[in-house]
PDB file of C-alpha atoms in Angstrom:
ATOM      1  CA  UNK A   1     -18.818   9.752 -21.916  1.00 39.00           C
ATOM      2  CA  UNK A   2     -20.547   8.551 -24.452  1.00 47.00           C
ATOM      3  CA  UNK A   3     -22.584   5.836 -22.581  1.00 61.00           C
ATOM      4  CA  UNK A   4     -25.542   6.595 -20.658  1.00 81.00           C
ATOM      5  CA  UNK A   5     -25.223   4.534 -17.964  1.00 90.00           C
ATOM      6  CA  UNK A   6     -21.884   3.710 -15.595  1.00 96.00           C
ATOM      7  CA  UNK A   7     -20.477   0.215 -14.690  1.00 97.00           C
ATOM      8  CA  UNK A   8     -22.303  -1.280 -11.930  1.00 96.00           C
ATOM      9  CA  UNK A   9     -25.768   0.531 -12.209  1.00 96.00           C
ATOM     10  CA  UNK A  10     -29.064  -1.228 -13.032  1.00 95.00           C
ATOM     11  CA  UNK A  11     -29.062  -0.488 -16.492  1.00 95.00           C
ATOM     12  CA  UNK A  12     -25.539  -1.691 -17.752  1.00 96.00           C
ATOM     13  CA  UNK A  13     -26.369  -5.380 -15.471  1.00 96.00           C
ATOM     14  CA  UNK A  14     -29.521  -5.400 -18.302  1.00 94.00           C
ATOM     15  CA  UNK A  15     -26.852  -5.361 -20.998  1.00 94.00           C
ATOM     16  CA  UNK A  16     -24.374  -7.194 -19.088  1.00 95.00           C
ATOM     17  CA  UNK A  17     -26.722 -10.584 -18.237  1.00 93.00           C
ATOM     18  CA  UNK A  18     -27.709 -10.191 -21.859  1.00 93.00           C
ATOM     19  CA  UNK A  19     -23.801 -10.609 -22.771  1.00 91.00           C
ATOM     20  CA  UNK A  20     -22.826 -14.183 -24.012  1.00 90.00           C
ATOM     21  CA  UNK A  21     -18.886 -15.129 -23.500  1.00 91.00           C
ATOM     22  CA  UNK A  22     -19.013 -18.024 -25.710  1.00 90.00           C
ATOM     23  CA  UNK A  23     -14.949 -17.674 -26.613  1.00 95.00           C
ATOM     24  CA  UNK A  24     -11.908 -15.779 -27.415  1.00 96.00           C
ATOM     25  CA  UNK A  25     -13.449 -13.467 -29.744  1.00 96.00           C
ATOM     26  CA  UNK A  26     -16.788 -12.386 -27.943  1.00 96.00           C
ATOM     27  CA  UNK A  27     -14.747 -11.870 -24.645  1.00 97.00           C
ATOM     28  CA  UNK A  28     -12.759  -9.766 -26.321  1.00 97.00           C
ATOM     29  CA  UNK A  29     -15.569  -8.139 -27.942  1.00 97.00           C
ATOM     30  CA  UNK A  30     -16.899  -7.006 -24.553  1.00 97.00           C
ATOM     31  CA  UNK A  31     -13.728  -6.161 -23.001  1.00 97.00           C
ATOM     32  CA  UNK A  32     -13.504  -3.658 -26.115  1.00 97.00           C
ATOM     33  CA  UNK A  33     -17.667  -2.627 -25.068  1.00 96.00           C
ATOM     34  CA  UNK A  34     -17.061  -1.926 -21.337  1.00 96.00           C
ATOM     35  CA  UNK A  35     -13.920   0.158 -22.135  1.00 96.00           C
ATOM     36  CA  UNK A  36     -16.155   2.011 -24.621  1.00 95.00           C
ATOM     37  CA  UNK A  37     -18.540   2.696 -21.534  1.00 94.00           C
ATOM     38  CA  UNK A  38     -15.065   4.010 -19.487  1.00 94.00           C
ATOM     39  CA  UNK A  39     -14.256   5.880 -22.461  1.00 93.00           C
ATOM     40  CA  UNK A  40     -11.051   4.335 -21.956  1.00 94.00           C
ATOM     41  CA  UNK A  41      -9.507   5.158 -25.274  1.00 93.00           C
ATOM     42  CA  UNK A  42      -5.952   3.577 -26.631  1.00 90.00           C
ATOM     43  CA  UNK A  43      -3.067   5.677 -25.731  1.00 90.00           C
ATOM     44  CA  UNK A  44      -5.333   7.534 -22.737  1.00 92.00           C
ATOM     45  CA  UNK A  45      -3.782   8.314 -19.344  1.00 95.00           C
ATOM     46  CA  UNK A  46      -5.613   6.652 -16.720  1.00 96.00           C
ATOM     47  CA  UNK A  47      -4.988   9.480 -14.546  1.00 95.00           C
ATOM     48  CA  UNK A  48      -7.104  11.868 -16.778  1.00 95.00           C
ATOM     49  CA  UNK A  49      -9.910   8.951 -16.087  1.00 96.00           C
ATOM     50  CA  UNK A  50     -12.570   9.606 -13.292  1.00 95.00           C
ATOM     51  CA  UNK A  51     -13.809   6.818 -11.646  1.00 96.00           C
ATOM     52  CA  UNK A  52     -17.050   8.523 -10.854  1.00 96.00           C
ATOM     53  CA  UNK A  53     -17.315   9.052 -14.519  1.00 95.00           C
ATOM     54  CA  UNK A  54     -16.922   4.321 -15.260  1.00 97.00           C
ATOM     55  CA  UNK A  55     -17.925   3.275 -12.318  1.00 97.00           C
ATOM     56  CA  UNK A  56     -21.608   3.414 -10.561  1.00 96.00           C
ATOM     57  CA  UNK A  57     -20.762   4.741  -6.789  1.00 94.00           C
ATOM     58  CA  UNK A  58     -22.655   1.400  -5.083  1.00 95.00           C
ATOM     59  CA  UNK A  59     -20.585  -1.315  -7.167  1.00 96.00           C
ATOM     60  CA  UNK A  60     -18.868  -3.048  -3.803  1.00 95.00           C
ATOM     61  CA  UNK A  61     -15.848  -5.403  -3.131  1.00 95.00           C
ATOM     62  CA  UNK A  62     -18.983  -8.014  -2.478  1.00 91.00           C
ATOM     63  CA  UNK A  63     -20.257  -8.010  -6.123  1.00 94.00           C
ATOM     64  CA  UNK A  64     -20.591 -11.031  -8.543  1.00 93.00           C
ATOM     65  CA  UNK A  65     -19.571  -8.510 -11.437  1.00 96.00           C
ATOM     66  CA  UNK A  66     -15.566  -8.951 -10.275  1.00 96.00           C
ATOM     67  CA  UNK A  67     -15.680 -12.681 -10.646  1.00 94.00           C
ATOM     68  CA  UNK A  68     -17.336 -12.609 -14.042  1.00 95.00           C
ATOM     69  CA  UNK A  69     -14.918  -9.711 -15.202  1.00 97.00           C
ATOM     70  CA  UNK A  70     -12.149 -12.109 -14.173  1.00 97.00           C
ATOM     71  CA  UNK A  71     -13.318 -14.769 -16.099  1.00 96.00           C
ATOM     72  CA  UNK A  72     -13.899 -12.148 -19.108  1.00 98.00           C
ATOM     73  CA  UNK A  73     -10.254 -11.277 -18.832  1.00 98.00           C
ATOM     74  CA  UNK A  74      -9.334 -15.074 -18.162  1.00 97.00           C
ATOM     75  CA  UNK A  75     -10.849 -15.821 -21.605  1.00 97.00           C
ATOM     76  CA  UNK A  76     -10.145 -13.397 -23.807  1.00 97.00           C
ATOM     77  CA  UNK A  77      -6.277 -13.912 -23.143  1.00 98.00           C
ATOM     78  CA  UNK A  78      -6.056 -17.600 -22.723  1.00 97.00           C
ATOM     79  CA  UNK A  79      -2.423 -17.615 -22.932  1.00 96.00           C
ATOM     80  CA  UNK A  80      -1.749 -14.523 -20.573  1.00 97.00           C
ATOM     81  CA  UNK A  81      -1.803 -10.658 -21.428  1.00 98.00           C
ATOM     82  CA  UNK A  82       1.373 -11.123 -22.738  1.00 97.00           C
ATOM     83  CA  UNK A  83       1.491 -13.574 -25.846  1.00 94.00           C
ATOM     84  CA  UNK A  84       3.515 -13.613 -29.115  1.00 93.00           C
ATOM     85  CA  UNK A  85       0.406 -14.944 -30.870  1.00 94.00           C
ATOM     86  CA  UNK A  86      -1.529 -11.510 -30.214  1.00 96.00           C
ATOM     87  CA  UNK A  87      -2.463  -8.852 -32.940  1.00 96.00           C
ATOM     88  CA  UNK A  88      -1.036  -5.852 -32.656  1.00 96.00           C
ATOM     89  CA  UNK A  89      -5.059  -4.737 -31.884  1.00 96.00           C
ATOM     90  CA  UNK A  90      -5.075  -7.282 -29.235  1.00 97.00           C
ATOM     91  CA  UNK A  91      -1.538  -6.676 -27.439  1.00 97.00           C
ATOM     92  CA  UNK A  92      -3.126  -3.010 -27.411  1.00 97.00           C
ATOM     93  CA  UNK A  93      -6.678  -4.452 -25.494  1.00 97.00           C
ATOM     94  CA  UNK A  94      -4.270  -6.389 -23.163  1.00 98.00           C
ATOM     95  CA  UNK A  95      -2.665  -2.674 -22.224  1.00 98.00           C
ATOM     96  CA  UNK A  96      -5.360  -1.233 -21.487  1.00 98.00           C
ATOM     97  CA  UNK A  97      -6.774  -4.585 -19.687  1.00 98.00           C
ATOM     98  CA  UNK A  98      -4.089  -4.450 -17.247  1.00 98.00           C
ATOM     99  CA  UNK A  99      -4.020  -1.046 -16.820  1.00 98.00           C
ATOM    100  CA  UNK A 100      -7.763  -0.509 -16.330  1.00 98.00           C
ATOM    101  CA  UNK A 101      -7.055  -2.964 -12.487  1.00 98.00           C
ATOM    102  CA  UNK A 102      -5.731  -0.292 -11.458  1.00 98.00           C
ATOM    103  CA  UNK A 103      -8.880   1.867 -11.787  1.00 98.00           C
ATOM    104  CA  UNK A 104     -11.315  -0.912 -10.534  1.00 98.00           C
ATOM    105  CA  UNK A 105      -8.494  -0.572  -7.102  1.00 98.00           C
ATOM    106  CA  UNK A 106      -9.410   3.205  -6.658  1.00 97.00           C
ATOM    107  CA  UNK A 107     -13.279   2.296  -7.185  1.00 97.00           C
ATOM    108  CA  UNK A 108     -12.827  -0.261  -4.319  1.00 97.00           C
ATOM    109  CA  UNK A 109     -10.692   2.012  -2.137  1.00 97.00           C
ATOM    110  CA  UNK A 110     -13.711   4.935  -3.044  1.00 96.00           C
ATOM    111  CA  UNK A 111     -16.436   2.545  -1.459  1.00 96.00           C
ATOM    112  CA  UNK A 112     -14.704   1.095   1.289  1.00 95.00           C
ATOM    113  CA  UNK A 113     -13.897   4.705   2.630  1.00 92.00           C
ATOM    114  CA  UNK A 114     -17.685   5.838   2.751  1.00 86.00           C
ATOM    115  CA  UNK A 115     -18.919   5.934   5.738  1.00 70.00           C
ATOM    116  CA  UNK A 116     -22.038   3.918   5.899  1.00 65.00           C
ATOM    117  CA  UNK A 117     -22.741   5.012   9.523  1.00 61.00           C
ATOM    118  CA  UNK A 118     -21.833   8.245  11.437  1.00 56.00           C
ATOM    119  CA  UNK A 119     -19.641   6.878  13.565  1.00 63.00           C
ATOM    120  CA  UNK A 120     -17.525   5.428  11.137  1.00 64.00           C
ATOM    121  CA  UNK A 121     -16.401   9.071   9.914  1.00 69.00           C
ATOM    122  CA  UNK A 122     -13.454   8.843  12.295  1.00 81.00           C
ATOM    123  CA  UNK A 123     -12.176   5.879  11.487  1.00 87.00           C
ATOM    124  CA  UNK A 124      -8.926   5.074   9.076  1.00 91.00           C
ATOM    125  CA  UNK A 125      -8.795   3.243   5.650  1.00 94.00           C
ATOM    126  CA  UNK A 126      -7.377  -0.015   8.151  1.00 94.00           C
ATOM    127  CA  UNK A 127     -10.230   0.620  10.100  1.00 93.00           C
ATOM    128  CA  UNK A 128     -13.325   1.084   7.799  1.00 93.00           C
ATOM    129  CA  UNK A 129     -11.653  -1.788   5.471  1.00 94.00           C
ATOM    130  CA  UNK A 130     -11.866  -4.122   9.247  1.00 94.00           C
ATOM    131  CA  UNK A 131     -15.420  -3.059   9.720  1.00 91.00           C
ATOM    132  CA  UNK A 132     -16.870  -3.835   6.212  1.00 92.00           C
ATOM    133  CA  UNK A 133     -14.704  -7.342   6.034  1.00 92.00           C
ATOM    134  CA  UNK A 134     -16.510  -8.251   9.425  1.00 90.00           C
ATOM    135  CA  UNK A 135     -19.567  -9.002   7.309  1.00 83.00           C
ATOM    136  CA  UNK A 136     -17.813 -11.944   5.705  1.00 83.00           C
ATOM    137  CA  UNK A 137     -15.554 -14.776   6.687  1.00 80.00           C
ATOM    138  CA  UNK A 138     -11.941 -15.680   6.804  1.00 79.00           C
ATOM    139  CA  UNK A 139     -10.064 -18.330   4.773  1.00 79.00           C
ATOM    140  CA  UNK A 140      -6.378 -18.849   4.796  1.00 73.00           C
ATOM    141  CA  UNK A 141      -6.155 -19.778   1.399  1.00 69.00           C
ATOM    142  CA  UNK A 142      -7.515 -19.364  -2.038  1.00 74.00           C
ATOM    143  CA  UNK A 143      -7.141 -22.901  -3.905  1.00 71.00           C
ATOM    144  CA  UNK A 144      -9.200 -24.929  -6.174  1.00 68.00           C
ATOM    145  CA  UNK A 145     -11.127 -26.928  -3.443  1.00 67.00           C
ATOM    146  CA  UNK A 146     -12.337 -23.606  -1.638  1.00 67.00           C
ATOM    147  CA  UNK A 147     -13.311 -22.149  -5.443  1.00 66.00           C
ATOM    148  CA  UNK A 148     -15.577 -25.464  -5.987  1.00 61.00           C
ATOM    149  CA  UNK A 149     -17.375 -24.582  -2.600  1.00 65.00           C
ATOM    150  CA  UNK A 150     -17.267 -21.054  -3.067  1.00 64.00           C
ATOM    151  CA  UNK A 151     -20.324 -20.697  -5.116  1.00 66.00           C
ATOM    152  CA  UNK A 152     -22.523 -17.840  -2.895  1.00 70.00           C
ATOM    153  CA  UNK A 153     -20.024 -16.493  -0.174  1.00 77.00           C
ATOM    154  CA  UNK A 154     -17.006 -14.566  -0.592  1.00 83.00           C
ATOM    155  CA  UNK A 155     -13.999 -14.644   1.884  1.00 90.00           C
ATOM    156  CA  UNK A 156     -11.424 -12.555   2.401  1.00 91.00           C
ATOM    157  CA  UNK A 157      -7.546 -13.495   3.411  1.00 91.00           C
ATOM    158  CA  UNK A 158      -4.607 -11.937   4.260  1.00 92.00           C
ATOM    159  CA  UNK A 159      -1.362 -12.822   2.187  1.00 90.00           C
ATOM    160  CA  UNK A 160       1.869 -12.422   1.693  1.00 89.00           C
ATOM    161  CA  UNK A 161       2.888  -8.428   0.555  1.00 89.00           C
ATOM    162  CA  UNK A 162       6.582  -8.780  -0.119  1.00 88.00           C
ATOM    163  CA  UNK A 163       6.124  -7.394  -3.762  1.00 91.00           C
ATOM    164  CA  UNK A 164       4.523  -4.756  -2.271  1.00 93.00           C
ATOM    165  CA  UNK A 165       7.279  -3.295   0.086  1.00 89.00           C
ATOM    166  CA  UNK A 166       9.803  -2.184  -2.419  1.00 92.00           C
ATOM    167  CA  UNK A 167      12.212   0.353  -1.736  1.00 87.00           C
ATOM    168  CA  UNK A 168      14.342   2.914  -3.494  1.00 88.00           C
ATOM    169  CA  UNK A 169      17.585   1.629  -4.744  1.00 91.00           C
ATOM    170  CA  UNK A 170      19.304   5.383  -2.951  1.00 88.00           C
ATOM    171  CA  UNK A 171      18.304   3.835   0.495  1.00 84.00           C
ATOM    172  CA  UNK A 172      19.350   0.016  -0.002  1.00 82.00           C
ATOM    173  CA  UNK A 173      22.935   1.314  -1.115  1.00 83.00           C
ATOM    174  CA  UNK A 174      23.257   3.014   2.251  1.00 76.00           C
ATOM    175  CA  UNK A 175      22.237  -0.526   4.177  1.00 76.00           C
ATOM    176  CA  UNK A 176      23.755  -3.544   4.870  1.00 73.00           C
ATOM    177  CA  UNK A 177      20.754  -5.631   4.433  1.00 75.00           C
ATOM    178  CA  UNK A 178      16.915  -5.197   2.999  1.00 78.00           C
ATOM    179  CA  UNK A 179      15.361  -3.829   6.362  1.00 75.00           C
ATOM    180  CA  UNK A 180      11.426  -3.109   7.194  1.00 76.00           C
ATOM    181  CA  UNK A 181      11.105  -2.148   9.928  1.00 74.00           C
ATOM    182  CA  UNK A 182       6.766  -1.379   9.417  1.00 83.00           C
ATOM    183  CA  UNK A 183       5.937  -3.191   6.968  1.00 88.00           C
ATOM    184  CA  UNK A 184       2.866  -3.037   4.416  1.00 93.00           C
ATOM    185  CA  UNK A 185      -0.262  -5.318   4.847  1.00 94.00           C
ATOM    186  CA  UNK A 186      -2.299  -7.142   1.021  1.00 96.00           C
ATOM    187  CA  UNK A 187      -5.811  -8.212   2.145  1.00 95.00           C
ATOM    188  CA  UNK A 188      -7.764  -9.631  -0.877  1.00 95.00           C
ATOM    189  CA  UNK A 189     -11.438 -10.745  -0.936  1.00 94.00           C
ATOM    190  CA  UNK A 190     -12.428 -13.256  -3.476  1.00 92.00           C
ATOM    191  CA  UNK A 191      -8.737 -13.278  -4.608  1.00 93.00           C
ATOM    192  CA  UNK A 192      -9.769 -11.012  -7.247  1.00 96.00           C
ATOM    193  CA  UNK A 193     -10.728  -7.756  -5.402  1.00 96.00           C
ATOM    194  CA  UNK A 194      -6.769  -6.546  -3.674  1.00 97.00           C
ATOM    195  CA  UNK A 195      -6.322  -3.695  -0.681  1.00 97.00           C
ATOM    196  CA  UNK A 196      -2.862  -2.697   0.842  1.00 97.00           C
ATOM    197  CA  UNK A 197      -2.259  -1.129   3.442  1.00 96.00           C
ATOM    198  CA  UNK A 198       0.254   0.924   4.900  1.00 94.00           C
ATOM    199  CA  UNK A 199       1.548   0.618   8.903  1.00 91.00           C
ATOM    200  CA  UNK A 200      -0.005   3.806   9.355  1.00 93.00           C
ATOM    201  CA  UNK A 201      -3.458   2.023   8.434  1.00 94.00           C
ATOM    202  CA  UNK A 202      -3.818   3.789   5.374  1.00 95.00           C
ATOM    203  CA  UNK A 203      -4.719   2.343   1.512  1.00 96.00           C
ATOM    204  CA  UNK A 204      -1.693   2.061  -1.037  1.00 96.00           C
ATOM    205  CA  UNK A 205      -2.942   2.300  -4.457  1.00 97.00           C
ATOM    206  CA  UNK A 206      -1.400   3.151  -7.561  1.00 97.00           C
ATOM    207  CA  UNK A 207      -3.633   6.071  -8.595  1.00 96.00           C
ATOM    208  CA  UNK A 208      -2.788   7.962  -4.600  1.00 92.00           C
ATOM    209  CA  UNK A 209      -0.908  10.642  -4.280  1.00 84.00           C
ATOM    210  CA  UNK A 210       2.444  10.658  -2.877  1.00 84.00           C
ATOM    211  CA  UNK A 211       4.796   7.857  -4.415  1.00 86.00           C
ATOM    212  CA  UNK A 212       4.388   4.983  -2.191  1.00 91.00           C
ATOM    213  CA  UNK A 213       1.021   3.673  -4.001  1.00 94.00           C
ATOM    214  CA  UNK A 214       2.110   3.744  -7.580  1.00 95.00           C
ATOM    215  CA  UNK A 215       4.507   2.028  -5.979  1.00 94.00           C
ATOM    216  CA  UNK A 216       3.540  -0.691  -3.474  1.00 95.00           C
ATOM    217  CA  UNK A 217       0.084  -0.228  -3.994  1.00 95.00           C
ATOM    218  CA  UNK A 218      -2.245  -2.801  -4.471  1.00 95.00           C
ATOM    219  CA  UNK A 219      -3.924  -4.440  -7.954  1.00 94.00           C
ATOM    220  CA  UNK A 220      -6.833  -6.278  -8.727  1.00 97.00           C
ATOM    221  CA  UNK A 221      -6.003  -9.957  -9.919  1.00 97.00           C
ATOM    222  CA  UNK A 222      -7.892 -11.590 -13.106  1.00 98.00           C
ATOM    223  CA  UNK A 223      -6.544 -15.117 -11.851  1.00 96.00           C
ATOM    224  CA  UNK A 224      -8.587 -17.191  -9.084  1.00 93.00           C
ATOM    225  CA  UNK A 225      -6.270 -17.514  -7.385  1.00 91.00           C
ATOM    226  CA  UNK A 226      -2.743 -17.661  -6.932  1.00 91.00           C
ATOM    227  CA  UNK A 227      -0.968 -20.562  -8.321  1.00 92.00           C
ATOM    228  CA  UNK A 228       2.653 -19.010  -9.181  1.00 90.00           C
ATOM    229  CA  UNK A 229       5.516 -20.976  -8.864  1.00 90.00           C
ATOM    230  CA  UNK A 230       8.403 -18.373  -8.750  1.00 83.00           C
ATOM    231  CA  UNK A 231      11.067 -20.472  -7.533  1.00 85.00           C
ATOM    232  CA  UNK A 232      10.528 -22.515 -11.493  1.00 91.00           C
ATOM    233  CA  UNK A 233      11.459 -19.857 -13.437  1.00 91.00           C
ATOM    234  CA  UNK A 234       9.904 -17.367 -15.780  1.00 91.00           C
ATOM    235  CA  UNK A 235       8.896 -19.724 -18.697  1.00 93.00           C
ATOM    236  CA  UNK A 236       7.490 -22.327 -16.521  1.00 95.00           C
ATOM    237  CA  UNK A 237       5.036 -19.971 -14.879  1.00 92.00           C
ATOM    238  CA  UNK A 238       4.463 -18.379 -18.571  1.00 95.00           C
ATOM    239  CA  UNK A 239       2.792 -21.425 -19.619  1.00 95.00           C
ATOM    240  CA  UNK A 240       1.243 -22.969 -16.665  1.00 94.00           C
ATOM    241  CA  UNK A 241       0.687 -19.814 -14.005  1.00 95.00           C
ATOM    242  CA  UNK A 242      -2.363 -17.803 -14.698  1.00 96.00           C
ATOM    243  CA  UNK A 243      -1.540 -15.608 -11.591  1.00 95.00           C
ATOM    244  CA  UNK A 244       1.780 -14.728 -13.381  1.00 96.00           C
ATOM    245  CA  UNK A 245       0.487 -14.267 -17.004  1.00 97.00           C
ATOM    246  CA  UNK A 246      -2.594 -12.380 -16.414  1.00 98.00           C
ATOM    247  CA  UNK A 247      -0.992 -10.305 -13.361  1.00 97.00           C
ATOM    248  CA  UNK A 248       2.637 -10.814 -12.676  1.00 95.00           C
ATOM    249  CA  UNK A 249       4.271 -10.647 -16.294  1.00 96.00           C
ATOM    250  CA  UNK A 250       1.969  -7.838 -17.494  1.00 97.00           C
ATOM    251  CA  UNK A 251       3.284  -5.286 -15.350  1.00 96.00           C
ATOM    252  CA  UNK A 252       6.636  -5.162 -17.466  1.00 95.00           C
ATOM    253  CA  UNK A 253       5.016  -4.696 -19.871  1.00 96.00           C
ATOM    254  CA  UNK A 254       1.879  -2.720 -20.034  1.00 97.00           C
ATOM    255  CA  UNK A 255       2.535  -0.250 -16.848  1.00 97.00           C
ATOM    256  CA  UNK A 256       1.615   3.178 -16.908  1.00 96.00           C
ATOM    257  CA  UNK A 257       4.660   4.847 -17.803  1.00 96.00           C
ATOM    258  CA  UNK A 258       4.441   7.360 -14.905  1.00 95.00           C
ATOM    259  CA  UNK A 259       5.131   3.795 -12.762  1.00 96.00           C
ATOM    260  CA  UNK A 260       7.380   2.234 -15.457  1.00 95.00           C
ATOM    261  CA  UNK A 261       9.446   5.307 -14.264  1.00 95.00           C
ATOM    262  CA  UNK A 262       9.316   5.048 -10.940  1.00 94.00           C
ATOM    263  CA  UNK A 263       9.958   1.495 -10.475  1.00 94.00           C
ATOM    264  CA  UNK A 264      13.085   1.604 -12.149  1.00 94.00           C
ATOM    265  CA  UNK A 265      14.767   3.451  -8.909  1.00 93.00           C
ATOM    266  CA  UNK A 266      12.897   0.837  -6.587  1.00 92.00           C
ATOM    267  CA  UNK A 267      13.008  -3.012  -5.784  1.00 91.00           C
ATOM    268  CA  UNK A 268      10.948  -5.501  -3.858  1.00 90.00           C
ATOM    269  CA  UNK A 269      13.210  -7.649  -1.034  1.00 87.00           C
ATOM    270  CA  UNK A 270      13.929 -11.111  -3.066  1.00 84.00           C
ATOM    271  CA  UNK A 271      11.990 -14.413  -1.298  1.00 84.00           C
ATOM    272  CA  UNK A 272      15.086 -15.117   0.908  1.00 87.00           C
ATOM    273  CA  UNK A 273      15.630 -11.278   2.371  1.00 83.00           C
ATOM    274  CA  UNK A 274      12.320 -11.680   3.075  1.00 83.00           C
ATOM    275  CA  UNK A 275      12.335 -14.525   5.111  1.00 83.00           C
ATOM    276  CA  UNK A 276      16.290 -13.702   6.773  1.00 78.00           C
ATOM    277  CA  UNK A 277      16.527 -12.253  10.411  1.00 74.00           C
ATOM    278  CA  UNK A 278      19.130  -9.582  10.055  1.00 64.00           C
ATOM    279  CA  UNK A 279      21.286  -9.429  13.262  1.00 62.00           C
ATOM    280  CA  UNK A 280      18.980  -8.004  16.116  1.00 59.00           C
ATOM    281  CA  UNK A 281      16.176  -7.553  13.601  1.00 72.00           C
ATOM    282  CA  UNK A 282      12.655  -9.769  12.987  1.00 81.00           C
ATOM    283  CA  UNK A 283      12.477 -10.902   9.391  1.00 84.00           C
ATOM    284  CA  UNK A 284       9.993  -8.845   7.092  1.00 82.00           C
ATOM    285  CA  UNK A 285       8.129 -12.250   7.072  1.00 85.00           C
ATOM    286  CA  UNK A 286       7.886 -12.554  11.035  1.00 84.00           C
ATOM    287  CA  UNK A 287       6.395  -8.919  10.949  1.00 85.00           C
ATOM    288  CA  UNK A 288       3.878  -8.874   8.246  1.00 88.00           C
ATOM    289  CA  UNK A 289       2.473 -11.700  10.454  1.00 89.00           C
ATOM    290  CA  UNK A 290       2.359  -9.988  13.407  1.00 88.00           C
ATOM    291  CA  UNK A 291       0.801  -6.877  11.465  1.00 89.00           C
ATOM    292  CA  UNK A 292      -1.741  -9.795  10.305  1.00 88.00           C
ATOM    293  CA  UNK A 293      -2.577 -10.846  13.743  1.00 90.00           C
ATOM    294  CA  UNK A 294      -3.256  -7.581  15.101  1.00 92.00           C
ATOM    295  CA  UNK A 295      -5.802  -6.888  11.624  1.00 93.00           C
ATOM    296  CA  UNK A 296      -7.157  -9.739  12.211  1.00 91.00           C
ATOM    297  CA  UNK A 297      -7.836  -9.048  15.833  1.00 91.00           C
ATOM    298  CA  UNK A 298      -9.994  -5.895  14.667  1.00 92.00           C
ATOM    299  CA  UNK A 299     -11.963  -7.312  11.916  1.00 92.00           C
ATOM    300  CA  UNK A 300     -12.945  -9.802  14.906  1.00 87.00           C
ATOM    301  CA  UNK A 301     -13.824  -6.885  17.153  1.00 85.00           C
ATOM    302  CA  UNK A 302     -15.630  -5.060  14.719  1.00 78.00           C
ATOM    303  CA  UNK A 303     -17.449  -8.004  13.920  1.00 61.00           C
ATOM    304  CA  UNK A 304     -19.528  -8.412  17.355  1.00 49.00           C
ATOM    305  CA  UNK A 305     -20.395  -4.474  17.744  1.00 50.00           C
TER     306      UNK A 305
END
């Protein structure tokens, strides 16, 4: 790299607070600076990227930086990462935009999976993600009221992971309904800052190995929160949903094509198949809940050791 210093370390936050996002054009400005400092080059394969090359190894889940990158993102593309109106030098920022969520997941996954004390070496991803969230409190919700209070604190919530429990098109043919029968878990913190886990209590990301996390695994969200409106359509949302056009819509899009690929033999269950009890079978939705409960249950017992 050509930078000498990584995202997150003491000297890039002495550039960064000197940085001034006064519109469109200076957001975009950085966004073009801190991909400079990832060497994150147009046309690269984020796979060939290191995170311990962009990122410095103490920038946590619980940093201010995610909030103001969001609201980098938020206002360089004011209209979504996918717009008509963009350049062709700005549709190729919003590429690698979305794509570079993807590597700010596998920096989050990195430092939640340190262990911090020796006893924690044992533990899972579900685990060690339990222990570090017991810091922090709960909220059901991410809305506009709990954004007005949220100045100082960040919370962490558990919500709904249908998108993430696709599966192949091969298996669904062979079934008479869209069954789960362990299904995945999305815990975000701040909204912004996304982890999914599997039922075996491990992280789902989309730079893992195997298939299931470039998959079903999970993405960092430039929005605040999440204020899609499926059920209205795809144009509706366009215009008024920043959850859809800074993080739903782009993945047609912009996706790595090693995913692009892989999706196409894959599908999420629709809203209703994941709310319908198939005969002598809980609904998807009645287990992620119960998968909820029980996380819950050890963030709360990891909280008074």
């Amino acid at each position: 790299m050509e930078s000498n210093f990584k995202i997150g370390d003491e000297e890039f936050f002495k550039a960064w607070s000197s940085m001034k996002i006064s519109d469109q054009k200076s957001a975009e400005k950085i966004l073009k600076w801190l991909f400079h400092i990832a060497d994150f080059k147009t046309g690269e394969d984020i796979r060939n990227l290191k995170i311990t090359d962009i990122f410095f190894s103490d920038l946590s889940p619980k940093n201010f930086f995610w909030r103001d990158f969001a609201h980098l993102v938020q206002t360089a593309f004011p209209k979504g990462l996918v717009d008509e109106n963009l350049s062709e030098s700005e549709i190729d920022l919003a590429k690698r935009t979305h794509q570079f969520r993807y590597l700010i997941d596998e920096q989050m996954v990195f430092y939640v999976r340190r262990p911090f004390r020796l006893k924690e070496l044992r533990l899972n991803d579900s685990q060690k993600l339990a222990a570090y969230l017991s810091s922090f409190p709960e909220t059901k919700k991410f809305n506009l009221n709990l954004l007005a209070e949220n100045k100082k604190d960040f919370y962490w919530a558990i919500e709904s992971a249908r998108l993430h429990e696709k599966i192949s098109l091969k298996d669904l043919a062979n079934r008479r309904n869209f069954r789960i029968f362990r299904p995945n878990l999305k815990i975000v913190i701040d909204f912004h800052i996304e982890f999914v886990l599997d039922s075996q209590g491990n992280f789902l990301y989309i730079l893992g190995s195997g298939d299931n996390g470039p998959i079903n695994g999970a993405s960092y969200n430039f929005a605040d929160y999440n204020d899609s409106k499926i059920s209205l359509g795809r144009s509706w949302n366009h215009e008024n949903s920043r959850h859809f056009n800074l993080d739903i819509e782009p993945i047609k899009y912009y996706d790595p094509l090693f995913r692009s690929e892989l999706l196409k033999n894959y599908r999420a269950p629709t809203l209703k198949e994941f709310k319908r009890s198939p005969f002598f079978h809980h609904s998807i939705e009645y287990q992620s809940k119960r998968a909820a409960l029980k996380f819950e249950r050890m963030v709360n017992k990891s909280s008074v050791k």
